[in-house]
GROMACS .gro file of C-alpha atoms in nm:
model
  395
    1UNK     CA    1   0.000   0.000   0.000
    2UNK     CA    2   0.127   0.349  -0.090
    3UNK     CA    3   0.258   0.537   0.210
    4UNK     CA    4   0.148   0.896   0.277
    5UNK     CA    5   0.345   1.160   0.089
    6UNK     CA    6   0.645   1.288   0.279
    7UNK     CA    7   0.826   1.609   0.209
    8UNK     CA    8   1.206   1.615   0.211
    9UNK     CA    9   1.237   1.722   0.572
   10UNK     CA   10   1.002   1.446   0.690
   11UNK     CA   11   1.173   1.185   0.474
   12UNK     CA   12   1.517   1.287   0.598
   13UNK     CA   13   1.397   1.246   0.957
   14UNK     CA   14   1.226   0.912   0.888
   15UNK     CA   15   1.393   0.672   0.644
   16UNK     CA   16   1.179   0.509   0.375
   17UNK     CA   17   1.185   0.143   0.474
   18UNK     CA   18   1.132  -0.175   0.270
   19UNK     CA   19   0.772  -0.189   0.156
   20UNK     CA   20   0.806   0.156  -0.003
   21UNK     CA   21   0.731   0.195  -0.375
   22UNK     CA   22   1.009   0.363  -0.574
   23UNK     CA   23   0.919   0.539  -0.899
   24UNK     CA   24   1.186   0.567  -1.168
   25UNK     CA   25   1.189   0.823  -1.448
   26UNK     CA   26   1.342   0.613  -1.724
   27UNK     CA   27   1.321   0.241  -1.781
   28UNK     CA   28   1.668   0.163  -1.914
   29UNK     CA   29   1.936  -0.069  -1.785
   30UNK     CA   30   2.031   0.153  -1.492
   31UNK     CA   31   1.674   0.154  -1.368
   32UNK     CA   32   1.658  -0.222  -1.417
   33UNK     CA   33   1.967  -0.279  -1.205
   34UNK     CA   34   1.842  -0.040  -0.936
   35UNK     CA   35   1.521  -0.239  -0.922
   36UNK     CA   36   1.692  -0.579  -0.912
   37UNK     CA   37   1.877  -0.466  -0.601
   38UNK     CA   38   1.582  -0.281  -0.454
   39UNK     CA   39   1.339  -0.574  -0.494
   40UNK     CA   40   1.589  -0.794  -0.311
   41UNK     CA   41   1.576  -0.540  -0.029
   42UNK     CA   42   1.194  -0.543  -0.018
   43UNK     CA   43   1.105  -0.237  -0.227
   44UNK     CA   44   0.854  -0.222  -0.514
   45UNK     CA   45   0.906  -0.032  -0.839
   46UNK     CA   46   0.712   0.152  -1.107
   47UNK     CA   47   0.869   0.325  -1.407
   48UNK     CA   48   0.776   0.588  -1.666
   49UNK     CA   49   0.933   0.519  -2.006
   50UNK     CA   50   0.817   0.574  -2.366
   51UNK     CA   51   0.943   0.236  -2.493
   52UNK     CA   52   0.707  -0.059  -2.436
   53UNK     CA   53   0.869  -0.343  -2.239
   54UNK     CA   54   1.169  -0.133  -2.140
   55UNK     CA   55   1.449  -0.314  -1.954
   56UNK     CA   56   1.300  -0.199  -1.621
   57UNK     CA   57   0.943  -0.245  -1.743
   58UNK     CA   58   1.015  -0.616  -1.793
   59UNK     CA   59   1.049  -0.662  -1.416
   60UNK     CA   60   0.830  -0.382  -1.276
   61UNK     CA   61   0.507  -0.196  -1.347
   62UNK     CA   62   0.548   0.047  -1.636
   63UNK     CA   63   0.362   0.362  -1.740
   64UNK     CA   64   0.433   0.386  -2.113
   65UNK     CA   65   0.441   0.753  -2.209
   66UNK     CA   66   0.677   1.032  -2.314
   67UNK     CA   67   0.897   1.185  -2.045
   68UNK     CA   68   0.726   1.522  -2.089
   69UNK     CA   69   0.376   1.374  -2.053
   70UNK     CA   70   0.238   1.562  -1.752
   71UNK     CA   71  -0.057   1.329  -1.696
   72UNK     CA   72   0.175   1.026  -1.699
   73UNK     CA   73   0.401   1.202  -1.449
   74UNK     CA   74   0.100   1.252  -1.222
   75UNK     CA   75   0.024   0.880  -1.247
   76UNK     CA   76   0.380   0.805  -1.144
   77UNK     CA   77   0.349   1.040  -0.848
   78UNK     CA   78   0.027   0.868  -0.738
   79UNK     CA   79   0.184   0.522  -0.748
   80UNK     CA   80   0.525   0.600  -0.592
   81UNK     CA   81   0.632   0.705  -0.244
   82UNK     CA   82   0.969   0.832  -0.368
   83UNK     CA   83   1.085   0.911  -0.722
   84UNK     CA   84   1.434   0.890  -0.872
   85UNK     CA   85   1.570   0.920  -1.226
   86UNK     CA   86   1.808   0.689  -1.406
   87UNK     CA   87   1.944   0.932  -1.665
   88UNK     CA   88   1.981   1.308  -1.698
   89UNK     CA   89   1.787   1.380  -2.015
   90UNK     CA   90   1.444   1.364  -1.858
   91UNK     CA   91   1.233   1.678  -1.866
   92UNK     CA   92   1.335   1.904  -1.577
   93UNK     CA   93   0.989   2.063  -1.579
   94UNK     CA   94   0.831   1.723  -1.523
   95UNK     CA   95   1.077   1.660  -1.240
   96UNK     CA   96   0.975   1.994  -1.088
   97UNK     CA   97   0.607   1.899  -1.116
   98UNK     CA   98   0.681   1.567  -0.945
   99UNK     CA   99   0.852   1.757  -0.663
  100UNK     CA  100   0.521   1.929  -0.596
  101UNK     CA  101   0.318   1.607  -0.591
  102UNK     CA  102   0.560   1.346  -0.462
  103UNK     CA  103   0.899   1.311  -0.296
  104UNK     CA  104   1.197   1.355  -0.532
  105UNK     CA  105   1.500   1.362  -0.301
  106UNK     CA  106   1.744   1.430  -0.587
  107UNK     CA  107   1.537   1.735  -0.674
  108UNK     CA  108   1.483   1.903  -1.009
  109UNK     CA  109   1.757   2.157  -0.935
  110UNK     CA  110   2.032   1.895  -0.957
  111UNK     CA  111   1.882   1.770  -1.283
  112UNK     CA  112   1.857   2.126  -1.416
  113UNK     CA  113   2.226   2.182  -1.336
  114UNK     CA  114   2.377   1.859  -1.463
  115UNK     CA  115   2.189   1.842  -1.793
  116UNK     CA  116   2.351   2.169  -1.907
  117UNK     CA  117   2.732   2.181  -1.937
  118UNK     CA  118   2.769   2.552  -1.868
  119UNK     CA  119   2.556   2.540  -1.553
  120UNK     CA  120   2.734   2.222  -1.447
  121UNK     CA  121   3.081   2.372  -1.487
  122UNK     CA  122   2.982   2.683  -1.294
  123UNK     CA  123   2.846   2.467  -1.010
  124UNK     CA  124   3.166   2.259  -0.998
  125UNK     CA  125   3.378   2.574  -0.983
  126UNK     CA  126   3.152   2.715  -0.710
  127UNK     CA  127   3.233   2.403  -0.506
  128UNK     CA  128   3.603   2.492  -0.534
  129UNK     CA  129   3.685   2.209  -0.775
  130UNK     CA  130   3.887   2.263  -1.096
  131UNK     CA  131   3.750   2.210  -1.447
  132UNK     CA  132   3.931   2.247  -1.778
  133UNK     CA  133   3.926   2.609  -1.903
  134UNK     CA  134   3.615   2.677  -2.113
  135UNK     CA  135   3.418   2.951  -2.287
  136UNK     CA  136   3.054   2.994  -2.382
  137UNK     CA  137   3.016   3.017  -2.761
  138UNK     CA  138   2.735   3.214  -2.927
  139UNK     CA  139   2.882   3.285  -3.272
  140UNK     CA  140   3.159   3.178  -3.507
  141UNK     CA  141   3.344   3.497  -3.413
  142UNK     CA  142   3.333   3.400  -3.045
  143UNK     CA  143   3.453   3.050  -3.135
  144UNK     CA  144   3.746   3.189  -3.334
  145UNK     CA  145   3.846   3.422  -3.052
  146UNK     CA  146   3.806   3.155  -2.781
  147UNK     CA  147   4.005   2.899  -2.979
  148UNK     CA  148   4.290   3.148  -3.012
  149UNK     CA  149   4.274   3.211  -2.637
  150UNK     CA  150   4.248   2.849  -2.523
  151UNK     CA  151   4.470   2.708  -2.796
  152UNK     CA  152   4.435   2.418  -3.036
  153UNK     CA  153   4.335   2.142  -3.017
  154UNK     CA  154   4.012   2.220  -2.834
  155UNK     CA  155   3.670   2.058  -2.808
  156UNK     CA  156   3.341   2.221  -2.908
  157UNK     CA  157   3.035   2.069  -2.739
  158UNK     CA  158   2.664   2.124  -2.719
  159UNK     CA  159   2.566   2.242  -2.371
  160UNK     CA  160   2.269   2.005  -2.361
  161UNK     CA  161   2.216   1.650  -2.483
  162UNK     CA  162   2.505   1.451  -2.613
  163UNK     CA  163   2.651   1.135  -2.464
  164UNK     CA  164   2.898   0.866  -2.572
  165UNK     CA  165   3.076   1.123  -2.789
  166UNK     CA  166   2.765   1.270  -2.951
  167UNK     CA  167   2.723   1.646  -2.971
  168UNK     CA  168   3.092   1.735  -2.981
  169UNK     CA  169   3.376   1.801  -3.223
  170UNK     CA  170   3.751   1.804  -3.168
  171UNK     CA  171   3.907   2.100  -3.350
  172UNK     CA  172   4.274   2.060  -3.437
  173UNK     CA  173   4.323   2.327  -3.704
  174UNK     CA  174   4.182   2.675  -3.762
  175UNK     CA  175   4.029   2.560  -4.090
  176UNK     CA  176   3.799   2.325  -3.893
  177UNK     CA  177   3.638   2.598  -3.683
  178UNK     CA  178   3.361   2.698  -3.925
  179UNK     CA  179   3.251   2.342  -4.005
  180UNK     CA  180   3.244   2.243  -3.638
  181UNK     CA  181   3.042   2.552  -3.550
  182UNK     CA  182   2.793   2.504  -3.834
  183UNK     CA  183   2.739   2.138  -3.745
  184UNK     CA  184   2.678   2.186  -3.374
  185UNK     CA  185   2.501   2.523  -3.397
  186UNK     CA  186   2.247   2.357  -3.628
  187UNK     CA  187   2.124   2.152  -3.329
  188UNK     CA  188   1.988   2.471  -3.175
  189UNK     CA  189   2.169   2.399  -2.847
  190UNK     CA  190   2.396   2.642  -2.667
  191UNK     CA  191   2.765   2.569  -2.723
  192UNK     CA  192   3.071   2.553  -2.501
  193UNK     CA  193   3.437   2.535  -2.603
  194UNK     CA  194   3.673   2.343  -2.376
  195UNK     CA  195   4.050   2.350  -2.370
  196UNK     CA  196   4.186   2.009  -2.470
  197UNK     CA  197   4.343   1.857  -2.161
  198UNK     CA  198   4.643   1.637  -2.235
  199UNK     CA  199   4.569   1.362  -1.987
  200UNK     CA  200   4.748   1.047  -1.880
  201UNK     CA  201   4.421   0.869  -1.805
  202UNK     CA  202   4.059   0.921  -1.712
  203UNK     CA  203   3.911   0.820  -1.379
  204UNK     CA  204   3.571   0.844  -1.215
  205UNK     CA  205   3.452   0.848  -0.857
  206UNK     CA  206   3.096   0.761  -0.760
  207UNK     CA  207   2.988   0.932  -0.441
  208UNK     CA  208   2.664   0.860  -0.256
  209UNK     CA  209   2.494   1.122  -0.042
  210UNK     CA  210   2.178   1.097   0.168
  211UNK     CA  211   1.921   1.374   0.228
  212UNK     CA  212   2.064   1.406   0.578
  213UNK     CA  213   2.412   1.470   0.437
  214UNK     CA  214   2.600   1.143   0.487
  215UNK     CA  215   2.852   1.072   0.209
  216UNK     CA  216   3.045   0.761   0.103
  217UNK     CA  217   3.245   0.703  -0.213
  218UNK     CA  218   3.342   0.395  -0.409
  219UNK     CA  219   3.705   0.328  -0.507
  220UNK     CA  220   3.797   0.534  -0.817
  221UNK     CA  221   3.782   0.353  -1.150
  222UNK     CA  222   4.030   0.402  -1.433
  223UNK     CA  223   3.830   0.429  -1.755
  224UNK     CA  224   3.929   0.349  -2.113
  225UNK     CA  225   3.709   0.475  -2.396
  226UNK     CA  226   3.695   0.352  -2.756
  227UNK     CA  227   3.517   0.572  -3.011
  228UNK     CA  228   3.400   0.790  -2.718
  229UNK     CA  229   3.214   0.497  -2.557
  230UNK     CA  230   3.331   0.346  -2.229
  231UNK     CA  231   3.512   0.022  -2.304
  232UNK     CA  232   3.685  -0.074  -1.978
  233UNK     CA  233   3.679   0.025  -1.613
  234UNK     CA  234   3.984  -0.090  -1.416
  235UNK     CA  235   3.986  -0.108  -1.036
  236UNK     CA  236   4.214  -0.043  -0.857
  237UNK     CA  237   4.296   0.243  -1.092
  238UNK     CA  238   4.661   0.242  -1.199
  239UNK     CA  239   4.748   0.586  -1.061
  240UNK     CA  240   4.929   0.692  -0.741
  241UNK     CA  241   4.741   0.655  -0.414
  242UNK     CA  242   4.764   1.026  -0.339
  243UNK     CA  243   4.586   1.103  -0.670
  244UNK     CA  244   4.309   0.857  -0.587
  245UNK     CA  245   4.268   1.010  -0.243
  246UNK     CA  246   4.247   1.362  -0.387
  247UNK     CA  247   3.999   1.246  -0.654
  248UNK     CA  248   3.773   1.108  -0.383
  249UNK     CA  249   3.797   1.430  -0.184
  250UNK     CA  250   3.705   1.637  -0.492
  251UNK     CA  251   3.410   1.413  -0.577
  252UNK     CA  252   3.272   1.439  -0.225
  253UNK     CA  253   3.321   1.817  -0.230
  254UNK     CA  254   3.117   1.840  -0.549
  255UNK     CA  255   2.842   1.615  -0.407
  256UNK     CA  256   2.819   1.831  -0.094
  257UNK     CA  257   2.838   2.156  -0.290
  258UNK     CA  258   2.549   2.055  -0.514
  259UNK     CA  259   2.347   1.911  -0.224
  260UNK     CA  260   2.330   1.594  -0.431
  261UNK     CA  261   2.115   1.305  -0.312
  262UNK     CA  262   2.161   0.952  -0.441
  263UNK     CA  263   2.465   0.879  -0.654
  264UNK     CA  264   2.682   1.136  -0.826
  265UNK     CA  265   2.940   1.009  -1.075
  266UNK     CA  266   3.230   1.252  -1.113
  267UNK     CA  267   3.446   1.196  -1.422
  268UNK     CA  268   3.797   1.343  -1.416
  269UNK     CA  269   4.109   1.380  -1.627
  270UNK     CA  270   4.444   1.294  -1.467
  271UNK     CA  271   4.742   1.476  -1.619
  272UNK     CA  272   5.097   1.345  -1.635
  273UNK     CA  273   5.177   1.576  -1.343
  274UNK     CA  274   4.898   1.423  -1.134
  275UNK     CA  275   4.664   1.722  -1.166
  276UNK     CA  276   4.290   1.655  -1.168
  277UNK     CA  277   4.021   1.829  -1.373
  278UNK     CA  278   3.655   1.737  -1.350
  279UNK     CA  279   3.513   1.664  -1.693
  280UNK     CA  280   3.148   1.570  -1.640
  281UNK     CA  281   2.893   1.477  -1.376
  282UNK     CA  282   2.611   1.223  -1.381
  283UNK     CA  283   2.352   1.235  -1.099
  284UNK     CA  284   2.273   0.863  -1.108
  285UNK     CA  285   2.436   0.521  -1.120
  286UNK     CA  286   2.706   0.519  -1.386
  287UNK     CA  287   2.852   0.274  -1.635
  288UNK     CA  288   3.193   0.306  -1.468
  289UNK     CA  289   3.038   0.188  -1.141
  290UNK     CA  290   2.909  -0.144  -1.272
  291UNK     CA  291   3.221  -0.312  -1.134
  292UNK     CA  292   3.077  -0.266  -0.782
  293UNK     CA  293   2.811  -0.533  -0.844
  294UNK     CA  294   3.043  -0.819  -0.751
  295UNK     CA  295   3.366  -0.646  -0.653
  296UNK     CA  296   3.245  -0.428  -0.362
  297UNK     CA  297   3.073  -0.497  -0.033
  298UNK     CA  298   2.779  -0.285  -0.155
  299UNK     CA  299   2.688  -0.230  -0.522
  300UNK     CA  300   2.628   0.119  -0.660
  301UNK     CA  301   2.265   0.021  -0.723
  302UNK     CA  302   2.197  -0.085  -0.365
  303UNK     CA  303   2.375   0.230  -0.250
  304UNK     CA  304   2.149   0.446  -0.466
  305UNK     CA  305   1.840   0.289  -0.307
  306UNK     CA  306   1.990   0.339   0.038
  307UNK     CA  307   2.075   0.702  -0.036
  308UNK     CA  308   1.740   0.816  -0.178
  309UNK     CA  309   1.558   0.635   0.106
  310UNK     CA  310   1.792   0.791   0.366
  311UNK     CA  311   1.902   0.454   0.498
  312UNK     CA  312   2.252   0.408   0.643
  313UNK     CA  313   2.495   0.390   0.351
  314UNK     CA  314   2.659   0.055   0.284
  315UNK     CA  315   3.031  -0.007   0.311
  316UNK     CA  316   3.218   0.040  -0.018
  317UNK     CA  317   3.519  -0.184   0.045
  318UNK     CA  318   3.678  -0.333  -0.267
  319UNK     CA  319   3.676  -0.712  -0.225
  320UNK     CA  320   3.879  -0.804  -0.534
  321UNK     CA  321   4.056  -0.640  -0.827
  322UNK     CA  322   3.816  -0.616  -1.120
  323UNK     CA  323   3.796  -0.517  -1.485
  324UNK     CA  324   3.456  -0.423  -1.627
  325UNK     CA  325   3.419  -0.455  -2.005
  326UNK     CA  326   3.114  -0.326  -2.191
  327UNK     CA  327   2.921  -0.555  -2.425
  328UNK     CA  328   2.799  -0.357  -2.726
  329UNK     CA  329   2.562  -0.478  -2.994
  330UNK     CA  330   2.843  -0.605  -3.216
  331UNK     CA  331   2.983  -0.815  -2.931
  332UNK     CA  332   2.663  -0.977  -2.808
  333UNK     CA  333   2.647  -1.293  -3.017
  334UNK     CA  334   3.005  -1.394  -2.945
  335UNK     CA  335   2.971  -1.312  -2.575
  336UNK     CA  336   2.660  -1.527  -2.537
  337UNK     CA  337   2.823  -1.810  -2.728
  338UNK     CA  338   3.133  -1.796  -2.511
  339UNK     CA  339   2.928  -1.823  -2.193
  340UNK     CA  340   2.772  -2.143  -2.325
  341UNK     CA  341   3.096  -2.337  -2.303
  342UNK     CA  342   3.382  -2.390  -2.055
  343UNK     CA  343   3.616  -2.090  -2.043
  344UNK     CA  344   3.964  -2.242  -2.031
  345UNK     CA  345   4.126  -1.901  -2.078
  346UNK     CA  346   3.954  -1.768  -1.768
  347UNK     CA  347   4.066  -2.074  -1.572
  348UNK     CA  348   4.425  -2.033  -1.694
  349UNK     CA  349   4.427  -1.663  -1.598
  350UNK     CA  350   4.255  -1.726  -1.266
  351UNK     CA  351   3.964  -1.491  -1.331
  352UNK     CA  352   3.589  -1.523  -1.282
  353UNK     CA  353   3.373  -1.356  -1.552
  354UNK     CA  354   3.030  -1.234  -1.439
  355UNK     CA  355   2.789  -1.155  -1.724
  356UNK     CA  356   2.509  -0.896  -1.698
  357UNK     CA  357   2.267  -0.846  -1.991
  358UNK     CA  358   2.014  -0.565  -1.999
  359UNK     CA  359   1.711  -0.715  -2.174
  360UNK     CA  360   1.716  -0.473  -2.467
  361UNK     CA  361   1.500  -0.579  -2.759
  362UNK     CA  362   1.745  -0.514  -3.042
  363UNK     CA  363   2.123  -0.538  -3.063
  364UNK     CA  364   2.262  -0.241  -3.256
  365UNK     CA  365   2.622  -0.150  -3.328
  366UNK     CA  366   2.766   0.053  -3.036
  367UNK     CA  367   2.449   0.009  -2.830
  368UNK     CA  368   2.521  -0.098  -2.471
  369UNK     CA  369   2.366  -0.444  -2.433
  370UNK     CA  370   2.540  -0.557  -2.116
  371UNK     CA  371   2.873  -0.581  -1.937
  372UNK     CA  372   3.107  -0.839  -1.789
  373UNK     CA  373   3.279  -0.800  -1.454
  374UNK     CA  374   3.609  -0.989  -1.453
  375UNK     CA  375   3.704  -1.072  -1.095
  376UNK     CA  376   4.077  -1.134  -1.080
  377UNK     CA  377   4.386  -1.153  -0.862
  378UNK     CA  378   4.531  -0.856  -1.052
  379UNK     CA  379   4.385  -0.628  -1.317
  380UNK     CA  380   4.638  -0.730  -1.580
  381UNK     CA  381   4.491  -1.082  -1.594
  382UNK     CA  382   4.149  -0.928  -1.659
  383UNK     CA  383   4.291  -0.709  -1.935
  384UNK     CA  384   4.463  -1.015  -2.083
  385UNK     CA  385   4.129  -1.200  -2.095
  386UNK     CA  386   3.967  -0.911  -2.285
  387UNK     CA  387   4.254  -0.906  -2.537
  388UNK     CA  388   4.289  -1.281  -2.585
  389UNK     CA  389   3.918  -1.355  -2.631
  390UNK     CA  390   3.934  -1.131  -2.941
  391UNK     CA  391   3.563  -1.051  -2.903
  392UNK     CA  392   3.647  -0.679  -2.889
  393UNK     CA  393   3.891  -0.691  -3.180
  394UNK     CA  394   3.659  -0.484  -3.403
  395UNK     CA  395   3.692  -0.193  -3.162
   0.00000   0.00000   0.00000
């Protein structure tokens, strides 16, 4: 039975216990994995998603409607005691409406900030955390001037939308400025130019924060991208301990500065000198945190449920080295086939592969269909398995 509506202050004072119904804006794989953990803990789920039989909708009640459908949002509010979102590109106005009619501990303000790069960067800076130098771009003349100031190469991005490399262009020569501007300006989105950071590697830290202000972070992951899509997450990250400690401190500072609730993924560049620059934020579970499902005492998905319900946060201890590798559409057939037979390579390397598939209806090239967590004695053995299986050779 649906519990009485609680405002944020009431919810912070009284945790939402098992038996609560959690509403999720978005029915993708992140919502599915939140629900799989939450159901185990005794929670019920309902989702709003435009795609029939979404990954989350396969295991929970689904309201099938567009994200900006106000009447559908009201239905979600009626059915749920607490509402979360599983990706940023939901309608902030709908999230604001839900705040009026239900309990949305993450709040529409966090969504409003993180779905716009210029607002996001300003908020990160306000928290006292460094970002790569950037400029707002409103014309080709401004782009030309900013590129001269920041130097080439640089990266032009849309301020809204865009993920997995979409909505951006790397500019290496002056002759490329006009074409990059015309292409991205045609989207109608505001534009931002970022100085190209020469980095040694990329890492991410996922911090969890409750409405009452408790914060815990997971061990930083070292991330490897191929074609602007996350390919591998490596934990422990192969960077000095003092860099990992500082990365965690910065992530928690951002989470506190934004009054984030739930999970906040903080992606950073690490330079050769060990400097850190925050690149992007995601106010939700994150692909680079999938390794936590078997490799940590508490998974990121359980932690998200705990955080939005204001339960005590789980311990985040790393139990084993791990390499997470994404399974894209072009990998799916070979991955499934491999899991249908003994894996002598895994036995020889002393690793344990754990397969997670998302229940998506159609496998498309570069579409995220699942991931594998490779539990290992050392990360190099996990990396060797990825290379020697040759499944990812086309990348």
